[in-house]
Coordinates of N, CA and C in Angstrom, one line a residue:
M24 N 0.6 -1.0 -0.3 CA -0.1 -0.2 -0.2 C 1.0 0.9 0.0
T25 N 0.6 2.1 -0.2 CA 1.4 4.0 -0.5 C 0.4 4.2 0.7
P26 N 1.4 5.6 0.4 CA 1.5 6.3 2.1 C 0.2 6.6 1.7
E27 N 0.0 7.9 0.7 CA -1.2 7.7 0.0 C -2.8 7.0 0.4
E28 N -2.6 5.8 0.6 CA -3.8 4.6 0.2 C -3.7 4.2 1.8
L29 N -2.6 4.8 2.3 CA -3.2 4.0 4.1 C -3.4 5.7 4.6
T30 N -3.0 6.7 4.4 CA -3.8 7.7 4.8 C -5.0 7.3 4.8
R31 N -5.6 7.6 3.8 CA -7.1 7.2 3.4 C -7.9 6.3 3.9
R32 N -6.6 5.0 4.2 CA -7.4 4.0 5.3 C -7.6 4.5 6.6
V33 N -6.2 4.9 6.6 CA -6.5 5.0 8.4 C -7.3 6.3 8.8
R34 N -7.9 7.5 7.5 CA -8.7 8.3 8.2 C -9.8 7.5 8.1
E35 N -10.5 6.5 7.0 CA -11.5 6.5 7.3 C -11.8 5.4 8.0
G36 N -11.3 4.8 9.0 CA -11.1 3.7 9.9 C -11.2 4.8 11.4
V37 N -10.8 5.5 11.5 CA -10.3 6.1 12.4 C -11.2 7.7 12.2
P38 N -12.1 8.1 11.7 CA -12.3 10.1 11.9 C -11.8 10.4 12.3
L39 N -11.6 10.6 13.5 CA -10.8 11.4 14.6 C -9.4 11.3 13.9
A40 N -8.8 11.3 12.9 CA -7.5 10.6 12.8 C -7.4 12.1 11.5
G41 N -9.2 11.9 10.5 CA -8.9 12.1 9.2 C -9.0 13.9 9.8
A42 N -10.1 14.3 10.9 CA -10.7 15.4 11.5 C -9.1 15.9 11.5
L43 N -8.1 15.2 12.4 CA -7.1 16.0 13.0 C -5.6 16.0 11.7
G44 N -6.6 15.6 10.0 CA -5.4 15.8 9.3 C -3.7 14.8 9.7
I45 N -4.0 13.9 9.8 CA -2.8 12.7 10.1 C -2.8 12.5 8.7
E46 N -1.2 11.9 8.3 CA -1.0 11.6 7.4 C 0.1 10.4 7.3
V47 N 0.3 9.8 6.8 CA 1.5 8.4 6.5 C 2.1 9.2 5.8
L48 N 3.6 8.7 5.7 CA 4.4 9.5 5.1 C 5.8 8.6 4.0
R49 N 5.7 7.0 5.1 CA 5.8 6.4 4.9 C 5.6 5.6 5.7
A50 N 6.1 3.8 5.3 CA 5.3 3.0 5.7 C 6.0 1.2 5.3
G51 N 6.2 0.3 6.5 CA 6.4 -1.1 6.4 C 5.9 -1.7 7.4
Q52 N 6.3 -3.0 6.9 CA 5.5 -4.0 8.0 C 6.3 -3.8 9.3
D53 N 7.3 -2.8 9.8 CA 7.1 -2.8 11.4 C 7.8 -1.9 11.2
T54 N 7.1 -0.6 10.4 CA 8.2 0.2 11.3 C 7.0 1.9 9.9
A55 N 6.8 2.7 11.0 CA 6.1 3.9 9.9 C 6.7 4.6 10.2
L56 N 6.1 5.7 9.2 CA 6.4 8.0 10.2 C 5.0 8.2 9.4
L57 N 5.0 9.6 10.9 CA 3.3 10.0 10.4 C 3.6 11.7 11.0
R58 N 2.6 11.9 10.2 CA 2.2 13.3 10.3 C 1.3 14.2 10.9
L59 N 1.6 14.5 11.7 CA 0.3 15.3 12.3 C 0.3 16.8 12.3
P60 N -0.2 17.5 11.1 CA 0.4 19.2 10.7 C -0.4 19.8 12.1
P61 N -0.3 21.3 11.4 CA -0.4 22.5 13.2 C -2.0 22.2 13.1
S62 N -3.0 22.4 13.6 CA -4.3 23.3 12.8 C -5.3 23.1 14.3
T63 N -5.8 24.4 14.6 CA -5.8 24.8 15.2 C -7.2 23.4 16.4
L64 N -7.3 22.2 15.8 CA -8.4 21.2 16.1 C -6.9 19.8 17.0
S65 N -5.6 20.2 16.8 CA -4.8 20.0 18.0 C -4.1 20.6 17.9
L66 N -4.2 21.9 19.2 CA -3.5 22.4 19.7 C -4.4 22.7 21.0
R67 N -3.6 23.0 22.0 CA -4.5 22.8 23.5 C -3.8 24.3 23.7
P68 N -4.6 24.9 25.1 CA -4.2 26.7 25.5 C -2.6 26.5 25.7
G69 N -2.2 27.5 25.5 CA -1.1 27.2 25.1 C -0.2 27.0 24.2
G70 N -0.9 27.2 23.2 CA 0.1 26.9 21.5 C 0.5 25.4 21.6
T71 N 0.1 24.6 22.4 CA 1.2 22.9 21.5 C 0.1 22.4 21.4
A72 N 0.7 21.4 20.6 CA 0.0 19.5 20.3 C -0.1 19.3 21.4
S73 N -2.0 19.4 22.0 CA -2.7 18.4 23.4 C -2.3 16.9 22.4
G74 N -2.6 16.7 24.3 CA -2.6 15.2 24.5 C -3.4 13.8 23.9
P75 N -4.7 15.0 23.7 CA -5.3 13.8 22.8 C -5.2 14.2 21.8
S76 N -4.4 14.7 20.5 CA -4.0 14.2 19.3 C -2.7 13.7 19.3
L77 N -1.7 13.8 20.5 CA -0.9 13.0 19.8 C -1.1 11.3 20.5
M78 N -2.2 11.2 21.4 CA -2.4 9.7 21.7 C -3.4 9.4 20.5
T79 N -4.3 9.6 19.7 CA -4.8 9.4 18.0 C -2.9 9.2 17.1
L80 N -2.4 10.3 17.0 CA -1.4 9.9 16.3 C -0.1 9.0 16.4
A81 N 0.0 8.4 18.1 CA 0.5 7.2 18.7 C -0.3 6.0 18.1
D82 N -1.8 5.7 18.8 CA -2.5 5.0 18.2 C -2.8 4.4 16.9
V83 N -3.0 5.1 15.8 CA -3.1 5.2 14.4 C -2.1 4.8 13.8
G84 N -0.8 5.4 14.7 CA 1.0 5.4 13.9 C 0.8 3.8 13.9
I85 N 1.0 2.7 15.0 CA 0.8 1.5 15.4 C -0.3 0.7 15.0
W86 N -1.2 1.6 14.3 CA -2.3 0.6 13.0 C -1.2 0.1 12.1
V87 N -1.1 1.2 11.0 CA -0.3 1.6 9.7 C 1.0 0.2 9.2
P88 N 1.9 -0.2 10.5 CA 2.9 -1.0 10.0 C 2.0 -2.2 9.9
L89 N 0.1 -2.5 10.7 CA 0.0 -3.3 10.7 C -0.7 -3.8 9.2
L90 N -1.3 -2.2 8.7 CA -1.8 -2.6 7.3 C -1.4 -2.8 6.5
V91 N -0.1 -2.2 6.5 CA 0.8 -2.7 5.1 C 1.0 -4.3 5.6
A92 N 1.4 -4.8 6.7 CA 1.3 -6.7 6.8 C -0.1 -7.1 6.5
T93 N -1.2 -6.8 6.3 CA -2.0 -7.9 5.8 C -3.1 -6.2 4.8
G94 N -2.6 -5.7 4.0 CA -2.8 -5.3 2.8 C -4.3 -4.8 2.8
G95 N -4.2 -4.0 4.4 CA -5.1 -3.3 4.8 C -6.3 -3.7 5.1
A96 N -6.4 -5.0 5.7 CA -7.3 -5.8 6.2 C -7.3 -5.7 7.8
D97 N -6.2 -5.2 8.5 CA -5.6 -5.5 10.3 C -7.1 -5.9 10.8
E98 N -7.5 -6.4 11.8 CA -8.8 -6.4 12.9 C -7.9 -6.5 13.7
T99 N -6.5 -5.9 14.3 CA -6.0 -6.2 15.3 C -6.9 -4.8 16.2
R100 N -6.7 -5.1 17.2 CA -7.0 -4.2 18.5 C -6.2 -3.2 19.9
T101 N -6.2 -2.4 20.1 CA -5.3 -1.7 20.8 C -5.8 -2.2 22.1
A102 N -4.9 -2.9 23.5 CA -5.2 -3.4 24.4 C -5.0 -2.8 25.7
Q103 N -3.9 -1.6 25.2 CA -2.7 -0.6 26.1 C -2.7 -0.1 25.7
L104 N -2.1 1.4 25.9 CA -1.6 2.3 25.4 C -1.0 3.3 26.7
Q105 N 0.3 3.2 26.8 CA 0.7 3.8 27.4 C 1.9 5.3 26.9
I106 N 1.4 6.6 27.8 CA 2.1 7.8 27.3 C 3.1 8.9 28.0
S107 N 4.0 9.2 27.5 CA 4.8 10.2 29.0 C 4.7 11.3 27.7
F108 N 4.4 12.0 28.0 CA 4.8 13.5 27.8 C 6.3 14.5 28.3
L109 N 6.9 14.3 27.2 CA 8.0 14.7 27.8 C 8.3 16.2 27.4
R110 N 7.8 17.0 26.9 CA 8.2 18.2 26.4 C 7.4 18.9 25.5
P111 N 7.0 20.2 25.4 CA 6.0 20.8 24.5 C 6.2 20.3 23.4
A112 N 5.4 20.0 22.1 CA 5.5 19.9 21.3 C 5.8 21.2 20.2
G113 N 5.2 22.3 21.1 CA 5.2 23.3 19.5 C 4.0 23.8 19.0
D114 N 4.3 24.6 18.4 CA 2.5 24.9 16.9 C 3.1 24.3 15.9
A115 N 3.5 23.3 15.7 CA 4.3 23.3 14.6 C 4.1 21.9 14.4
G116 N 4.1 20.9 12.9 CA 3.5 20.0 12.7 C 4.7 19.4 13.9
V117 N 4.5 17.5 14.0 CA 4.5 16.3 14.8 C 4.5 15.4 14.1
L118 N 5.7 14.7 14.1 CA 6.4 13.8 13.5 C 6.0 12.5 14.5
A119 N 5.8 11.3 13.9 CA 5.6 9.7 14.5 C 6.4 9.0 13.9
E120 N 7.5 9.1 14.7 CA 8.7 7.3 14.8 C 7.7 5.6 15.3
V121 N 7.3 4.7 14.6 CA 6.4 4.0 14.9 C 7.5 2.7 15.0
R122 N 7.9 2.4 15.7 CA 8.7 0.4 15.6 C 7.7 -0.3 16.4
I123 N 7.4 -2.0 15.4 CA 6.7 -2.9 16.3 C 8.6 -3.5 16.4
V124 N 8.2 -3.6 18.1 CA 9.3 -4.3 18.7 C 9.1 -5.9 18.8
R125 N 8.0 -6.0 19.0 CA 7.1 -7.3 19.2 C 6.1 -8.0 18.7
Q126 N 6.3 -8.9 18.0 CA 4.8 -9.6 16.8 C 5.1 -11.0 18.1
G127 N 4.2 -11.2 18.7 CA 3.4 -13.1 18.4 C 2.1 -13.3 18.0
R128 N 1.7 -14.5 17.9 CA 0.4 -15.2 17.5 C -1.0 -14.1 17.8
M129 N -0.4 -14.1 19.0 CA -2.2 -13.4 19.7 C -1.9 -11.9 20.1
S130 N -0.8 -11.2 19.9 CA -0.2 -10.0 20.6 C 0.4 -9.1 19.9
L131 N 0.9 -8.4 19.8 CA 2.0 -7.2 19.7 C 2.2 -5.9 20.5
Y132 N 3.5 -6.2 20.3 CA 3.6 -4.6 21.1 C 5.2 -3.8 20.2
A133 N 4.9 -2.3 20.7 CA 4.7 -1.7 19.6 C 5.5 -0.4 20.7
E134 N 6.0 0.6 19.8 CA 6.4 1.8 20.7 C 6.4 3.0 19.6
V135 N 6.3 4.3 19.8 CA 6.2 5.8 18.9 C 6.7 6.8 20.2
W136 N 8.3 7.4 19.0 CA 8.7 8.4 19.5 C 8.4 9.3 18.6
M137 N 7.6 10.6 19.2 CA 7.1 11.9 18.4 C 8.0 12.3 19.2
R138 N 7.8 14.0 18.0 CA 8.6 14.8 18.4 C 8.5 16.1 17.2
G139 N 8.4 17.5 17.8 CA 7.8 18.3 16.2 C 9.0 19.0 16.1
E140 N 8.2 19.2 14.7 CA 9.1 19.8 13.4 C 10.0 20.3 13.5
G141 N 11.1 20.2 13.4 CA 12.6 21.2 13.3 C 13.2 20.9 15.1
Q142 N 12.4 19.8 15.9 CA 12.7 19.6 17.1 C 13.3 18.2 16.9
E143 N 14.9 18.3 17.5 CA 15.8 17.1 17.8 C 15.3 16.3 19.4
K144 N 14.7 16.7 20.2 CA 14.5 16.3 21.2 C 12.4 15.5 21.0
P145 N 12.4 14.4 21.6 CA 11.2 14.6 21.8 C 10.7 15.0 22.3
C146 N 9.3 15.0 22.0 CA 8.1 15.6 23.0 C 7.1 14.1 23.5
A147 N 7.2 13.2 23.4 CA 6.2 12.2 23.6 C 6.6 11.0 23.3
H148 N 6.7 9.7 24.2 CA 7.1 9.1 24.0 C 6.1 7.7 24.5
A149 N 5.6 6.7 23.2 CA 4.5 6.0 23.5 C 5.1 4.7 23.3
T150 N 4.1 3.7 24.3 CA 3.9 2.0 24.1 C 2.8 1.6 24.2
S151 N 2.5 0.2 23.4 CA 1.1 -0.4 23.3 C 1.6 -1.4 23.4
T152 N 0.6 -1.6 23.7 CA 0.0 -3.9 23.5 C -1.1 -3.8 22.7
W153 N -1.1 -4.1 21.7 CA -2.3 -4.9 20.9 C -2.9 -6.3 20.8
L154 N -4.1 -6.9 20.5 CA -4.2 -7.9 20.7 C -4.8 -8.0 19.1
R155 N -4.6 -9.4 18.8 CA -5.2 -9.9 17.4 C -7.2 -10.2 17.6
A156 N -7.7 -9.5 16.5 CA -9.0 -10.0 17.4 C -9.6 -11.5 16.9
A157 N -10.5 -11.9 17.8 CA -10.5 -13.4 18.0 C -12.0 -13.7 17.1
G158 N -12.3 -14.6 16.7 CA -13.0 -14.6 15.3 C -14.3 -14.9 15.7
P159 N -15.3 -14.5 15.2 CA -16.5 -15.1 15.3 C -17.2 -16.0 16.6
R160 N -18.0 -15.1 17.8 CA -18.3 -16.6 18.9 C -19.8 -17.2 18.4

């Protein structure tokens, strides 16, 4: 899948990602790079990216390599998301670097490092466990 196709799939699957304008810049089966553009929807008082927008960026970011691996048909679900806000992201865009750390038969573990565009130091770090969806019961 191309970055454009993945962006479209993410925005359809998670309408909040579409409202925030999240875009996929690069993706593979174990990694991805996404961008949260600057927007009044993503800013909190004080002019920096809000926690909910960064959590959305991290969560959909982890979904992207799974979509690549399944050709867009992934049914894995977030079981846990932990995020640490390290410093303000600023009012520019935010880049998210995703890495799938471990994949098992029933679950996977991933991490996301986020930084404001033009910044070297990260503004947030997220880790997440996802579970593979069970079949019909």
